[in-house]
Amino acid sequence: MEGSAPKKGVSAGLIAGITAAALSAVLVGGYFGLCAWVEGNDRLLPGAVAIDERGNAVADLGGMTREEALAVVTQEMDQRLDNRRLALLYGEGKRVELTGELMDCSPDAAVEVGMSAKEDQPMWKLGALWLGAVQEPVDMPLSAAAFTPEGEAKAKKIIQEIAGELYVAPVDFTYEMGEETVEVVKGVDGQKLDTDALLSAVEEALAKGERELRVEPETLSGAELSGQVLDQLVHVDPKPVGLDENGKLTPAVIGLGVNPEEAQAILDAAGPGEACSIPLEFTPPDTSADESLYYKDLLASVTTNMDGVANRSFNVNRAAEFCNGKVIQPGEVFSYIGTIGDPSTRNGYKPSTGYQNGETVPMDGGGVCQVSSSLYYCAVYSNLEIVRRACHAFATGYIPNGLDATIYYPSLDFQFRNSTGFPIKIVAYTEGGAWGKLTVQFYGSNPDGIQVEMQRYLLSSTPWTTVYEPDETIPQGTTKVKTTPYTGYEVDVYRRVLDAEGNQISRTYENHSRYAKRDQVILYNPLDAASLGLEPPPVEPSQDPWTDPNVVTSEVPPVEPTPDPWAQPSDPPAEPSQDPWVQPSDPPAEPSTDPAGGTTMPPWLDFGGETGG
């Protein structure tokens, strides 16, 4: 039997190698499996840290899911925004503060920083990063925030107000409401604010937690001035009455501008530093919108008594009818004469009485001043601009002194401007017949609750006296009043404007009113002088005693005077001597001007020329 050959054994080294290889394959496969899991697990890598605006770590977000990280980041950012304050510094020491409440945090942006850092890593490295074998921290800033829509609107409003305060046109120009031209001086540098850039800067500063931001306007060169530029500088778009986000009524705005071509021609004719006047163009706002927005507030009201004279009360009622329902648009000037027309019998009015040369005389339209005075009263209590007003010669008695307004057609009118941003409607009517009452009311809009007080100060009072005048036509034992009396007054009036809480906004001088004194004149029969305690009136020179049947004389004829032997028939009679201090060529003194705006009448010139008292 042949012997068999020995079996060849498996090398232990080979087995070890195979085992190592298999183990390595398992480990490598497991590691790459870990990398794949990390890649798709939607979690942040270890080392992801939320940091505040100063770079301080405030939360470890490593290993958190996106939702978990969003919750932590949102809480941290909200807390920081609520406490954030940013002061805008501008002008000469002015500042306004904005808060983080205007913004909303963007936690998605912060978490996205960590997620993007993970996506940027090679897959083979993710396992090592997850296991901590490799350290690569990721800072996730919490400064990602943006304005909310409401916050952006509020920030824009504040920035626009700052821009308005800082704006200086590249031209020196002035304009006041009611004027028809703008006064321009060429060659002046100006400044303006880039509101869009400032809005972005404010958003970024609030997001970063900055505490102050200096606002710097940019310079506008005066050399840029042209008719087109001037139109842009003064341009205001007309805007109707509306409602803001809180439902509060907002005023209308009158459109304003200039004609660029006309302005350019005027500017071309003016040299550097030379002033020129350029006409303004106005565009009224549209007030045809829903009228339920208007006339909700009673701005002012006054009721006065009529005097029982039928024709006068008729005229008061007719003038009131012309004014009733009249609407005055924002910026519009109301003319009383332009509204009621010529107060004459030709225009449907009746003859009554008025003042002329200090006397009460028959006059067409007597009484219409009671309506103009009531309108003036309501205009000042509605805080409107008074364009033209004059007081009566004498105190009226039906309205407080200083709050009346007289007219004289066609030269003296009463006018006021609707200086509010809302239409105003006049309500005017009479009731009760000749002894009735006149009521005038102004309806408009007063969203801010403005109140007006009129302060009247009596400067002087001059009482009237009674003057007796003999009149042989008066029956003996009776008297007759020829002239009714008036006490004289001087009054200063101030207008005080208050807010809804009663705090004073302004106090301005309104007018100086001077009312003349007029004495009472009573007619009496001269034979009643003694019974009235009066001196007998002087006796008039008698007639020729030889022809007057009431004079008893003697039968002796008068003696002819002896001629003066020294008098020559040719000598002319002596002229009366003149007062050496009065020269015939001297003109009468002119009326002096009252510093308060009135005119002091000289003694020979009486008050007069008014319609209706």
Coordinates of C-alpha atoms in Angstrom, one line a residue:
M1 CA 0.0 0.0 0.0
E2 CA 1.4 3.1 -1.1
G3 CA 1.7 5.9 1.6
S4 CA -0.5 9.0 1.1
A5 CA 1.0 12.5 0.8
P6 CA 0.5 14.9 3.7
K7 CA -2.3 17.7 3.3
K8 CA -1.1 21.2 2.8
G9 CA -2.5 23.4 5.8
V10 CA -4.1 27.0 5.5
S11 CA -1.6 29.6 6.6
A12 CA -2.5 31.3 9.9
G13 CA -1.2 34.6 8.5
L14 CA -3.6 34.3 5.6
I15 CA -6.5 33.7 7.9
A16 CA -5.5 36.8 9.9
G17 CA -5.2 38.9 6.8
I18 CA -8.6 37.8 5.6
T19 CA -10.1 38.5 8.9
A20 CA -8.5 41.9 9.1
A21 CA -9.7 42.7 5.6
A22 CA -13.2 41.7 6.4
L23 CA -13.1 43.7 9.6
S24 CA -11.8 46.7 7.8
A25 CA -14.5 46.3 5.2
V26 CA -17.1 46.2 7.9
L27 CA -15.6 49.3 9.6
V28 CA -15.3 51.2 6.4
G29 CA -18.8 50.3 5.4
G30 CA -20.1 51.2 8.8
Y31 CA -18.3 54.6 8.8
F32 CA -19.6 55.5 5.4
G33 CA -23.0 54.3 6.5
L34 CA -22.6 56.7 9.4
C35 CA -21.6 59.5 7.0
A36 CA -24.7 58.8 4.9
W37 CA -26.9 58.9 8.0
V38 CA -25.4 62.1 9.2
E39 CA -25.9 63.6 5.8
G40 CA -29.6 62.8 5.8
N41 CA -30.5 63.2 9.5
D42 CA -31.6 66.9 9.2
R43 CA -29.6 67.7 12.3
L44 CA -26.9 70.3 13.0
L45 CA -23.3 69.1 13.4
P46 CA -21.7 69.2 16.8
G47 CA -20.1 72.6 17.3
A48 CA -23.0 74.6 15.9
V49 CA -23.4 77.5 18.4
A50 CA -25.8 80.4 18.4
I51 CA -24.0 83.7 19.0
D52 CA -25.4 87.2 19.8
E53 CA -24.5 90.5 18.1
R54 CA -21.4 90.8 20.3
G55 CA -20.1 87.3 19.4
N56 CA -20.9 85.6 22.7
A57 CA -22.2 82.1 22.6
V58 CA -25.8 81.9 23.9
A59 CA -26.9 78.4 22.9
D60 CA -25.3 75.0 21.8
L61 CA -27.4 73.8 18.9
G62 CA -25.1 70.8 18.0
G63 CA -27.1 67.6 17.3
M64 CA -30.5 69.4 17.3
T65 CA -33.0 68.8 14.5
R66 CA -34.0 71.8 12.5
E67 CA -37.3 72.2 14.4
E68 CA -35.5 72.0 17.8
A69 CA -32.9 74.6 16.7
L70 CA -35.6 76.9 15.3
A71 CA -37.4 76.9 18.7
V72 CA -34.3 77.8 20.6
V73 CA -33.2 80.4 18.2
T74 CA -36.7 82.0 18.0
Q75 CA -36.8 82.3 21.8
E76 CA -33.4 83.9 22.0
M77 CA -34.0 86.3 19.1
D78 CA -37.4 87.5 20.4
Q79 CA -36.0 88.3 23.8
R80 CA -33.2 90.3 22.3
L81 CA -35.5 92.2 19.9
D82 CA -37.9 93.2 22.6
N83 CA -35.1 94.9 24.6
R84 CA -33.5 96.5 21.6
R85 CA -33.4 100.4 21.3
L86 CA -31.9 102.4 18.5
A87 CA -31.6 106.2 18.8
L88 CA -31.5 108.2 15.5
L89 CA -29.4 111.4 16.0
Y90 CA -30.0 114.3 13.6
G91 CA -29.9 118.0 13.4
E92 CA -28.9 120.1 16.3
G93 CA -29.2 117.7 19.3
K94 CA -32.4 116.1 18.1
R95 CA -33.1 112.4 18.5
V96 CA -35.8 109.9 18.0
E97 CA -35.9 106.3 19.3
L98 CA -36.9 103.2 17.4
T99 CA -37.4 99.8 19.1
G100 CA -37.0 96.1 18.1
E101 CA -40.7 95.8 18.3
L102 CA -40.8 97.2 14.7
M103 CA -39.0 94.0 13.6
D104 CA -39.6 90.3 13.5
C105 CA -36.7 87.8 13.9
S106 CA -35.7 85.4 11.2
P107 CA -34.7 82.2 13.0
D108 CA -34.7 80.3 9.7
A109 CA -31.8 82.4 8.5
A110 CA -29.8 81.6 11.6
V111 CA -30.5 77.8 11.4
E112 CA -29.8 77.9 7.7
V113 CA -26.3 79.0 8.4
G114 CA -25.7 75.8 10.3
M115 CA -27.4 73.6 7.8
S116 CA -25.5 75.2 5.0
A117 CA -22.2 74.6 6.8
K118 CA -23.1 70.9 7.0
E119 CA -24.0 70.7 3.3
D120 CA -20.7 72.2 2.4
Q121 CA -18.7 69.4 4.1
P122 CA -17.6 66.3 2.0
M123 CA -19.6 63.3 2.9
W124 CA -16.6 61.2 4.1
K125 CA -15.9 63.9 6.7
L126 CA -19.4 64.0 8.2
G127 CA -18.9 60.9 10.3
A128 CA -15.7 62.2 11.9
L129 CA -17.4 65.6 12.6
W130 CA -20.4 63.8 14.1
L131 CA -18.2 61.6 16.3
G132 CA -16.1 64.6 17.4
A133 CA -12.9 63.3 15.8
V134 CA -12.7 66.5 13.9
Q135 CA -13.6 69.9 15.4
E136 CA -15.0 72.6 13.1
P137 CA -17.3 75.0 15.2
V138 CA -20.1 76.8 13.3
D139 CA -21.2 80.2 14.6
M140 CA -24.8 81.0 13.9
P141 CA -25.5 84.7 14.4
L142 CA -28.8 85.8 15.9
S143 CA -28.8 89.1 14.0
A144 CA -31.0 87.9 11.2
A145 CA -34.2 90.1 11.6
A146 CA -36.3 92.3 9.3
F147 CA -39.0 94.9 9.6
T148 CA -42.6 93.6 9.9
P149 CA -44.9 95.3 7.4
E150 CA -46.4 97.4 10.2
G151 CA -42.9 98.1 11.6
E152 CA -41.6 99.2 8.2
A153 CA -44.6 101.6 7.7
K154 CA -43.9 103.2 11.1
A155 CA -40.2 103.4 10.5
K156 CA -40.8 105.1 7.1
K157 CA -43.1 107.6 8.7
I158 CA -40.5 108.6 11.3
I159 CA -37.8 108.8 8.6
Q160 CA -40.0 111.0 6.4
E161 CA -40.6 113.4 9.3
I162 CA -36.8 113.6 9.9
A163 CA -36.3 114.1 6.2
G164 CA -38.8 117.0 6.3
E165 CA -37.0 118.6 9.2
L166 CA -33.5 118.2 7.6
Y167 CA -34.5 119.2 4.1
V168 CA -33.1 122.5 2.9
A169 CA -33.9 123.4 -0.7
P170 CA -31.0 124.4 -3.0
V171 CA -32.7 127.8 -3.1
D172 CA -33.8 130.2 -0.5
F173 CA -37.6 130.4 -0.8
T174 CA -40.5 131.3 1.5
Y175 CA -44.2 130.6 1.2
E176 CA -47.0 131.0 3.7
M177 CA -50.5 129.6 3.2
G178 CA -52.7 132.1 1.4
E179 CA -49.8 133.6 -0.6
E180 CA -49.9 133.4 -4.3
T181 CA -46.2 133.5 -5.0
V182 CA -43.0 131.9 -3.7
E183 CA -40.1 134.2 -3.0
V184 CA -36.8 132.8 -4.4
V185 CA -33.2 133.6 -4.0
K186 CA -30.8 131.8 -6.4
G187 CA -27.4 130.3 -5.6
V188 CA -28.0 128.7 -2.2
D189 CA -26.8 125.2 -1.3
G190 CA -29.4 122.8 0.2
Q191 CA -29.6 119.3 1.7
K192 CA -31.8 116.3 1.6
L193 CA -32.0 112.9 3.1
D194 CA -31.8 109.6 1.2
T195 CA -34.8 108.0 3.0
D196 CA -34.4 104.6 1.3
A197 CA -30.8 104.3 2.4
L198 CA -31.6 105.4 5.9
L199 CA -34.4 102.8 6.1
S200 CA -32.0 100.0 5.2
A201 CA -29.4 101.3 7.7
V202 CA -32.0 101.4 10.5
E203 CA -33.1 97.9 9.8
E204 CA -29.5 96.6 9.8
A205 CA -28.6 98.6 12.9
L206 CA -31.6 97.3 14.8
A207 CA -30.8 93.7 13.7
K208 CA -27.3 94.0 15.0
G209 CA -28.3 95.6 18.2
E210 CA -26.7 98.9 17.7
R211 CA -27.7 101.7 20.0
E212 CA -27.1 104.9 18.0
L213 CA -27.2 105.9 14.4
R214 CA -26.2 109.3 13.2
V215 CA -28.3 110.6 10.3
E216 CA -26.4 112.7 7.8
P217 CA -28.2 114.4 4.8
E218 CA -26.5 114.9 1.5
T219 CA -25.7 118.3 0.0
L220 CA -27.8 119.7 -2.9
S221 CA -26.0 122.2 -5.0
G222 CA -27.7 125.6 -5.6
A223 CA -26.4 125.5 -9.2
E224 CA -28.9 122.8 -9.9
L225 CA -31.9 125.2 -9.5
S226 CA -34.2 125.4 -12.5
G227 CA -37.9 125.8 -13.1
Q228 CA -38.2 122.1 -13.2
V229 CA -36.2 121.7 -9.9
L230 CA -38.2 124.4 -8.2
D231 CA -41.5 122.7 -9.2
Q232 CA -40.1 119.5 -7.6
L233 CA -39.1 121.4 -4.5
V234 CA -42.4 123.0 -3.8
H235 CA -44.5 120.3 -5.3
V236 CA -47.2 118.8 -3.1
D237 CA -49.7 116.3 -4.4
P238 CA -53.4 116.9 -3.6
K239 CA -54.9 114.4 -1.3
P240 CA -58.5 113.9 -0.3
V241 CA -59.7 113.3 3.2
G242 CA -59.2 109.7 4.2
L243 CA -58.7 107.3 7.2
D244 CA -55.5 106.1 8.6
E245 CA -54.7 102.5 9.8
N246 CA -56.4 103.3 13.1
G247 CA -59.6 104.6 11.5
K248 CA -58.7 108.2 12.4
L249 CA -59.7 110.9 9.8
T250 CA -56.8 112.4 7.9
P251 CA -57.0 115.9 6.4
A252 CA -57.0 116.7 2.8
V253 CA -53.9 118.3 1.2
I254 CA -54.0 121.1 -1.3
G255 CA -51.8 120.5 -4.3
L256 CA -49.0 122.9 -4.9
G257 CA -46.5 123.6 -7.6
V258 CA -45.2 126.1 -10.1
N259 CA -45.2 126.3 -13.9
P260 CA -41.7 125.1 -14.8
E261 CA -41.5 127.1 -18.0
E262 CA -42.7 130.3 -16.4
A263 CA -40.5 129.7 -13.4
Q264 CA -37.4 129.1 -15.6
A265 CA -38.0 132.4 -17.5
I266 CA -38.2 134.3 -14.2
L267 CA -35.1 132.6 -12.8
D268 CA -33.1 133.3 -16.0
A269 CA -33.8 137.0 -15.6
A270 CA -32.5 137.0 -12.0
G271 CA -28.9 137.0 -11.1
P272 CA -27.1 135.0 -8.3
G273 CA -28.3 136.2 -4.9
E274 CA -31.1 138.2 -6.4
A275 CA -34.7 137.7 -5.1
C276 CA -37.6 137.0 -7.5
S277 CA -41.2 136.1 -7.1
I278 CA -42.6 133.1 -8.9
P279 CA -46.4 132.4 -9.1
L280 CA -47.7 129.3 -7.3
E281 CA -50.3 127.0 -8.8
F282 CA -52.8 125.3 -6.5
T283 CA -54.7 122.0 -7.1
P284 CA -57.7 121.5 -4.9
P285 CA -58.1 118.1 -3.4
D286 CA -61.0 115.8 -4.5
T287 CA -63.7 116.3 -1.9
S288 CA -66.4 114.4 -3.8
A289 CA -65.7 111.2 -1.9
D290 CA -68.0 109.7 0.7
E291 CA -69.5 112.7 2.5
S292 CA -70.2 110.6 5.5
L293 CA -66.6 111.4 6.4
Y294 CA -67.3 115.1 6.6
Y295 CA -69.4 117.5 8.8
K296 CA -69.5 115.1 11.7
D297 CA -68.3 117.6 14.3
L298 CA -69.9 120.9 15.3
L299 CA -67.0 123.3 15.3
A300 CA -68.8 126.4 16.6
S301 CA -72.3 127.7 17.1
V302 CA -73.8 131.1 18.1
T303 CA -77.4 132.3 18.6
T304 CA -78.3 136.0 18.7
N305 CA -81.5 137.9 19.3
M306 CA -83.2 140.0 16.6
D307 CA -84.5 143.5 17.5
G308 CA -88.2 143.3 16.5
V309 CA -87.8 145.6 13.4
A310 CA -89.6 143.7 10.6
N311 CA -87.5 144.9 7.7
R312 CA -84.2 144.4 9.6
S313 CA -85.2 140.9 10.6
F314 CA -86.2 140.2 7.0
N315 CA -82.7 141.2 5.9
V316 CA -81.1 139.1 8.5
N317 CA -83.1 136.1 7.3
R318 CA -82.3 136.8 3.6
A319 CA -78.5 137.0 4.3
A320 CA -78.7 133.8 6.4
E321 CA -80.4 132.0 3.6
F322 CA -77.6 132.9 1.2
C323 CA -75.1 131.5 3.7
N324 CA -77.0 128.4 4.7
G325 CA -75.5 125.2 3.2
K326 CA -72.4 127.0 1.9
V327 CA -69.4 124.6 1.7
I328 CA -65.9 126.0 2.1
Q329 CA -63.2 123.6 0.8
P330 CA -59.8 123.3 2.4
G331 CA -57.8 126.4 1.6
E332 CA -60.7 128.3 0.1
V333 CA -61.5 131.9 1.2
F334 CA -65.1 132.7 2.1
S335 CA -66.3 136.2 1.1
Y336 CA -69.4 137.4 2.9
I337 CA -70.2 140.1 0.3
G338 CA -69.5 137.5 -2.5
T339 CA -72.0 135.2 -0.8
I340 CA -74.9 137.6 0.0
G341 CA -74.4 140.0 -2.9
D342 CA -75.4 143.7 -2.9
P343 CA -77.6 144.2 0.2
S344 CA -79.9 146.7 -1.6
T345 CA -83.5 146.7 -2.6
R346 CA -82.4 145.9 -6.1
N347 CA -81.2 142.6 -4.8
G348 CA -84.3 141.7 -2.8
Y349 CA -83.3 143.3 0.5
K350 CA -85.5 145.9 2.4
P351 CA -84.7 149.4 3.6
S352 CA -84.0 149.5 7.3
T353 CA -81.3 151.5 9.3
G354 CA -77.6 151.6 9.5
Y355 CA -74.8 153.8 10.8
Q356 CA -73.5 156.7 8.8
N357 CA -71.5 159.7 10.1
G358 CA -72.2 158.6 13.6
E359 CA -76.0 158.6 13.2
T360 CA -78.6 155.9 12.7
V361 CA -80.0 156.6 9.3
P362 CA -82.3 154.8 6.8
M363 CA -80.3 152.4 4.7
D364 CA -80.9 149.4 2.4
G365 CA -79.9 146.0 3.9
G366 CA -79.8 147.1 7.5
G367 CA -79.2 144.0 9.7
V368 CA -76.9 142.0 7.4
C369 CA -74.0 142.7 9.8
Q370 CA -75.7 140.5 12.4
V371 CA -75.0 137.5 10.1
S372 CA -71.4 138.6 9.3
S373 CA -70.7 139.0 13.0
S374 CA -72.1 135.6 13.8
L375 CA -69.9 134.1 11.0
Y376 CA -66.8 135.8 12.5
Y377 CA -67.7 134.5 15.9
C378 CA -67.9 130.9 14.5
A379 CA -64.8 131.3 12.4
V380 CA -62.5 132.2 15.4
Y381 CA -64.0 129.5 17.5
S382 CA -63.4 127.0 14.7
N383 CA -59.7 128.2 14.7
L384 CA -59.9 129.5 11.1
E385 CA -57.6 132.1 9.5
I386 CA -59.3 135.5 9.3
V387 CA -58.4 137.3 6.1
R388 CA -60.4 140.6 6.5
R389 CA -62.5 141.9 9.4
A390 CA -63.5 145.3 10.8
C391 CA -65.4 146.1 14.0
H392 CA -68.6 148.3 14.1
A393 CA -68.5 152.0 14.9
F394 CA -70.6 151.3 18.0
A395 CA -71.0 148.2 20.2
T396 CA -73.7 146.0 18.7
G397 CA -75.2 144.6 21.8
Y398 CA -76.1 141.3 20.2
I399 CA -72.7 139.7 20.2
P400 CA -69.6 140.2 22.6
N401 CA -67.4 143.2 21.9
G402 CA -64.4 142.2 19.8
L403 CA -66.2 139.3 18.1
D404 CA -68.3 141.4 15.6
A405 CA -67.7 142.0 11.9
T406 CA -69.1 144.9 9.9
I407 CA -69.3 145.3 6.1
Y408 CA -70.0 148.1 3.7
Y409 CA -70.8 147.2 0.1
P410 CA -68.7 147.0 -2.0
S411 CA -65.5 148.2 -0.3
L412 CA -65.5 146.5 3.1
D413 CA -65.9 142.8 3.2
F414 CA -65.6 140.1 5.9
Q415 CA -63.5 137.1 4.8
F416 CA -62.0 134.0 6.3
R417 CA -60.0 131.1 5.0
N418 CA -60.7 127.4 5.6
S419 CA -57.3 126.7 7.1
T420 CA -58.3 123.1 8.1
G421 CA -57.7 120.1 6.0
F422 CA -61.5 119.3 5.8
P423 CA -64.5 120.8 4.1
I424 CA -66.7 123.1 6.3
K425 CA -70.4 123.6 5.9
I426 CA -72.3 126.6 7.2
V427 CA -75.7 126.2 8.7
A428 CA -77.6 129.6 9.2
Y429 CA -81.3 130.2 9.9
T430 CA -83.7 132.4 11.7
E431 CA -86.8 131.5 13.7
G432 CA -89.4 133.3 15.7
G433 CA -90.2 136.2 13.4
A434 CA -89.1 139.8 13.9
W435 CA -88.5 139.2 17.6
G436 CA -86.9 135.8 17.0
K437 CA -83.3 134.5 16.9
L438 CA -80.5 134.0 14.4
T439 CA -78.4 130.8 14.6
V440 CA -75.2 130.2 12.8
Q441 CA -73.2 127.0 13.0
F442 CA -70.0 125.6 11.4
Y443 CA -69.8 121.8 10.8
G444 CA -66.6 120.1 9.8
S445 CA -64.1 117.6 11.1
N446 CA -62.1 117.9 14.3
P447 CA -60.3 114.5 14.7
D448 CA -57.8 115.8 17.2
G449 CA -60.4 117.4 19.5
I450 CA -59.0 120.9 19.2
Q451 CA -60.7 123.5 21.4
V452 CA -60.6 127.3 21.2
E453 CA -61.0 130.0 23.9
M454 CA -61.4 133.7 23.1
Q455 CA -59.9 135.9 25.7
R456 CA -61.3 139.5 25.7
Y457 CA -59.7 142.3 27.7
L458 CA -61.5 145.6 28.3
L459 CA -58.9 148.4 28.0
S460 CA -61.3 151.3 28.5
S461 CA -65.0 152.2 28.9
T462 CA -66.4 155.7 28.1
P463 CA -70.0 156.2 29.4
W464 CA -72.5 158.2 27.4
T465 CA -74.2 161.3 28.8
T466 CA -77.6 162.8 28.1
V467 CA -77.8 166.0 26.0
Y468 CA -81.0 168.0 25.9
E469 CA -81.8 169.9 22.7
P470 CA -84.6 172.4 22.6
D471 CA -87.2 171.9 19.9
E472 CA -90.3 174.1 19.7
T473 CA -92.1 171.4 17.7
I474 CA -92.2 169.1 20.8
P475 CA -95.5 169.4 22.6
Q476 CA -95.0 171.1 26.0
G477 CA -94.7 168.6 28.9
T478 CA -93.2 165.8 26.7
T479 CA -89.8 164.8 25.4
K480 CA -88.5 162.8 22.5
V481 CA -85.3 160.7 22.1
K482 CA -83.6 161.9 19.0
T483 CA -80.4 159.8 19.3
T484 CA -80.0 156.5 21.2
P485 CA -76.8 156.2 23.3
Y486 CA -73.8 153.9 23.1
T487 CA -71.1 153.4 25.7
G488 CA -67.6 153.6 24.2
Y489 CA -65.2 150.6 24.6
E490 CA -61.7 149.5 23.6
V491 CA -61.1 145.8 23.6
D492 CA -58.1 143.5 22.9
V493 CA -58.9 139.9 21.9
Y494 CA -56.6 136.9 22.0
R495 CA -57.2 133.4 20.6
R496 CA -56.1 130.4 22.8
V497 CA -56.0 127.0 21.2
L498 CA -56.1 123.9 23.4
D499 CA -55.7 120.2 22.7
A500 CA -58.2 117.5 23.6
E501 CA -56.8 117.3 27.1
G502 CA -57.0 121.1 27.7
N503 CA -53.3 121.7 27.2
Q504 CA -52.4 125.0 25.5
I505 CA -51.1 124.7 22.0
S506 CA -50.9 128.4 21.2
R507 CA -52.1 131.8 22.2
T508 CA -52.1 134.6 19.6
Y509 CA -53.3 138.2 19.3
E510 CA -56.6 138.3 17.4
N511 CA -57.7 142.0 17.1
H512 CA -58.1 145.4 18.7
S513 CA -61.6 146.8 18.6
R514 CA -62.6 150.4 19.3
Y515 CA -66.2 151.4 19.7
A516 CA -67.1 155.0 19.8
K517 CA -69.2 156.7 22.5
R518 CA -72.5 158.3 21.4
D519 CA -74.5 160.5 23.7
Q520 CA -78.2 160.3 24.1
V521 CA -80.0 163.3 22.6
I522 CA -83.4 164.3 24.0
L523 CA -85.6 166.9 22.4
Y524 CA -87.8 169.1 24.6
N525 CA -90.0 172.2 24.4
P526 CA -88.0 175.3 25.5
L527 CA -90.9 176.3 27.8
D528 CA -90.2 173.0 29.8
A529 CA -86.5 174.0 30.6
A530 CA -87.2 174.9 34.2
S531 CA -89.2 171.7 35.0
L532 CA -86.3 169.7 33.6
G533 CA -83.8 171.6 35.6
L534 CA -82.2 173.1 32.5
E535 CA -81.1 176.6 31.9
P536 CA -83.5 178.5 29.6
P537 CA -82.2 178.4 26.0
P538 CA -80.6 181.7 24.9
V539 CA -83.1 184.2 23.4
E540 CA -82.6 184.9 19.8
P541 CA -81.9 188.5 18.8
S542 CA -85.2 190.4 18.4
Q543 CA -86.4 192.0 15.2
D544 CA -86.5 195.8 14.5
P545 CA -88.4 197.2 17.4
W546 CA -90.4 199.4 15.0
T547 CA -91.7 196.4 13.1
D548 CA -91.9 193.7 15.8
P549 CA -95.5 193.7 17.1
N550 CA -94.3 191.9 20.3
V551 CA -92.0 194.8 21.4
V552 CA -93.6 197.7 23.2
T553 CA -91.7 201.0 22.5
S554 CA -92.3 204.7 23.3
E555 CA -93.7 207.1 20.8
V556 CA -90.4 209.0 20.6
P557 CA -88.7 208.5 17.3
P558 CA -85.1 207.3 17.4
V559 CA -82.3 209.9 17.3
E560 CA -80.0 209.7 14.3
P561 CA -76.4 209.3 15.3
T562 CA -74.1 212.2 14.9
P563 CA -71.6 211.7 12.1
D564 CA -68.0 211.3 13.2
P565 CA -66.2 214.5 11.9
W566 CA -63.0 212.6 11.7
A567 CA -64.2 209.7 9.6
Q568 CA -63.6 209.9 5.9
P569 CA -66.1 208.3 3.5
S570 CA -63.2 207.0 1.4
D571 CA -61.7 205.0 4.3
P572 CA -62.4 201.2 3.9
P573 CA -63.7 199.2 7.0
A574 CA -61.0 197.5 9.0
E575 CA -60.5 193.8 8.3
P576 CA -60.7 191.4 11.4
S577 CA -57.3 190.5 12.6
Q578 CA -56.1 186.9 12.1
D579 CA -55.0 184.6 14.8
P580 CA -51.2 184.8 14.5
W581 CA -50.9 181.0 15.4
V582 CA -53.3 179.7 12.7
Q583 CA -52.3 179.9 9.1
P584 CA -54.9 179.5 6.5
S585 CA -52.5 177.4 4.4
D586 CA -52.1 174.8 7.2
P587 CA -53.9 171.5 6.3
P588 CA -55.9 169.7 8.9
A589 CA -54.1 167.0 10.9
E590 CA -54.2 163.5 9.4
P591 CA -55.7 160.7 11.5
S592 CA -53.2 159.0 13.7
T593 CA -52.5 155.3 13.3
D594 CA -53.3 153.1 16.2
P595 CA -50.5 150.6 16.9
A596 CA -53.0 147.9 17.4
G597 CA -54.2 148.1 13.8
G598 CA -57.1 150.6 14.0
T599 CA -57.2 154.3 13.2
T600 CA -57.8 157.1 15.7
M601 CA -60.3 159.5 14.1
P602 CA -59.7 163.2 14.4
P603 CA -62.5 165.2 16.2
W604 CA -64.0 166.6 13.1
L605 CA -64.4 163.1 11.4
D606 CA -67.2 161.0 12.8
F607 CA -67.6 157.2 12.5
G608 CA -69.8 156.0 9.7
G609 CA -70.3 154.3 6.4
E610 CA -71.4 150.9 7.6
T611 CA -74.2 148.7 6.5
G612 CA -76.7 147.4 8.9
G613 CA -75.0 147.8 12.3

